[in-house]
Amino acid sequence: MSGRQGGKAKPLKAPKKKSKELDDEDAAFLEKKKAEAAARKEMAARAAKGGPLVGGGIKKSGKK
């Protein structure tokens, strides 16, 4: 037996992906995705600042 026969075989390298050019639809989709991510980030920052988002719900009577 020589060297690595008993061990785990080294995986082959995956071929490099070809960079494809974006058409107008793809560019618009990526732009929309970026805008949504920015809006989501802004909303998360706003939510972290303020208190509770909703004030309603079932309230206890206060009787003891």
PDB file of C-alpha atoms in Angstrom:
ATOM      1  CA  MET A   1       0.000   0.000   0.000  1.00  0.00           C
ATOM      2  CA  SER A   2       1.234   3.411  -0.866  1.00  0.00           C
ATOM      3  CA  GLY A   3       0.567   6.754   0.805  1.00  0.00           C
ATOM      4  CA  ARG A   4      -3.118   7.706   0.795  1.00  0.00           C
ATOM      5  CA  GLN A   5      -4.880   4.595  -0.423  1.00  0.00           C
ATOM      6  CA  GLY A   6      -6.349   3.719   2.962  1.00  0.00           C
ATOM      7  CA  GLY A   7      -7.425   7.241   3.867  1.00  0.00           C
ATOM      8  CA  LYS A   8     -10.159   9.524   2.651  1.00  0.00           C
ATOM      9  CA  ALA A   9      -9.757  10.579  -0.972  1.00  0.00           C
ATOM     10  CA  LYS A  10      -9.101  14.263  -1.584  1.00  0.00           C
ATOM     11  CA  PRO A  11     -12.170  15.871  -3.199  1.00  0.00           C
ATOM     12  CA  LEU A  12     -11.804  17.258  -6.679  1.00  0.00           C
ATOM     13  CA  LYS A  13     -11.871  21.003  -7.144  1.00  0.00           C
ATOM     14  CA  ALA A  14     -15.137  22.391  -8.432  1.00  0.00           C
ATOM     15  CA  PRO A  15     -14.877  24.226 -11.751  1.00  0.00           C
ATOM     16  CA  LYS A  16     -14.944  28.006 -11.493  1.00  0.00           C
ATOM     17  CA  LYS A  17     -18.289  29.580 -12.219  1.00  0.00           C
ATOM     18  CA  LYS A  18     -18.413  31.749 -15.287  1.00  0.00           C
ATOM     19  CA  SER A  19     -19.416  35.313 -14.564  1.00  0.00           C
ATOM     20  CA  LYS A  20     -22.554  35.961 -16.521  1.00  0.00           C
ATOM     21  CA  GLU A  21     -23.601  39.370 -17.672  1.00  0.00           C
ATOM     22  CA  LEU A  22     -26.754  40.743 -16.114  1.00  0.00           C
ATOM     23  CA  ASP A  23     -29.607  41.829 -18.295  1.00  0.00           C
ATOM     24  CA  ASP A  24     -32.057  44.569 -17.350  1.00  0.00           C
ATOM     25  CA  GLU A  25     -34.397  42.208 -15.478  1.00  0.00           C
ATOM     26  CA  ASP A  26     -31.614  40.762 -13.327  1.00  0.00           C
ATOM     27  CA  ALA A  27     -30.212  44.208 -12.554  1.00  0.00           C
ATOM     28  CA  ALA A  28     -33.663  45.462 -11.550  1.00  0.00           C
ATOM     29  CA  PHE A  29     -34.208  42.398  -9.342  1.00  0.00           C
ATOM     30  CA  LEU A  30     -30.875  42.887  -7.561  1.00  0.00           C
ATOM     31  CA  GLU A  31     -31.624  46.594  -7.048  1.00  0.00           C
ATOM     32  CA  LYS A  32     -35.046  45.741  -5.587  1.00  0.00           C
ATOM     33  CA  LYS A  33     -33.453  43.151  -3.302  1.00  0.00           C
ATOM     34  CA  LYS A  34     -30.912  45.718  -2.033  1.00  0.00           C
ATOM     35  CA  ALA A  35     -33.678  48.256  -1.384  1.00  0.00           C
ATOM     36  CA  GLU A  36     -35.713  45.690   0.573  1.00  0.00           C
ATOM     37  CA  ALA A  37     -32.666  44.770   2.657  1.00  0.00           C
ATOM     38  CA  ALA A  38     -32.014  48.441   3.445  1.00  0.00           C
ATOM     39  CA  ALA A  39     -35.666  48.968   4.425  1.00  0.00           C
ATOM     40  CA  ARG A  40     -35.589  45.879   6.638  1.00  0.00           C
ATOM     41  CA  LYS A  41     -32.415  47.105   8.339  1.00  0.00           C
ATOM     42  CA  GLU A  42     -33.985  50.531   8.941  1.00  0.00           C
ATOM     43  CA  MET A  43     -37.119  48.968  10.434  1.00  0.00           C
ATOM     44  CA  ALA A  44     -34.999  46.812  12.764  1.00  0.00           C
ATOM     45  CA  ALA A  45     -33.140  49.911  13.954  1.00  0.00           C
ATOM     46  CA  ARG A  46     -36.439  51.724  14.549  1.00  0.00           C
ATOM     47  CA  ALA A  47     -37.855  48.781  16.471  1.00  0.00           C
ATOM     48  CA  ALA A  48     -34.761  48.608  18.685  1.00  0.00           C
ATOM     49  CA  LYS A  49     -35.135  52.293  19.661  1.00  0.00           C
ATOM     50  CA  GLY A  50     -38.790  52.414  20.616  1.00  0.00           C
ATOM     51  CA  GLY A  51     -40.765  50.490  23.161  1.00  0.00           C
ATOM     52  CA  PRO A  52     -43.405  47.918  22.373  1.00  0.00           C
ATOM     53  CA  LEU A  53     -44.758  47.873  18.851  1.00  0.00           C
ATOM     54  CA  VAL A  54     -48.361  47.199  19.886  1.00  0.00           C
ATOM     55  CA  GLY A  55     -50.127  48.572  22.931  1.00  0.00           C
ATOM     56  CA  GLY A  56     -53.388  46.648  22.762  1.00  0.00           C
ATOM     57  CA  GLY A  57     -54.273  43.210  23.989  1.00  0.00           C
ATOM     58  CA  ILE A  58     -56.014  41.633  26.970  1.00  0.00           C
ATOM     59  CA  LYS A  59     -55.660  43.710  30.092  1.00  0.00           C
ATOM     60  CA  LYS A  60     -55.912  42.346  33.603  1.00  0.00           C
ATOM     61  CA  SER A  61     -58.673  43.712  35.819  1.00  0.00           C
ATOM     62  CA  GLY A  62     -56.461  44.775  38.704  1.00  0.00           C
ATOM     63  CA  LYS A  63     -58.588  43.036  41.377  1.00  0.00           C
ATOM     64  CA  LYS A  64     -56.648  41.236  44.045  1.00  0.00           C
TER      65      LYS A  64
END
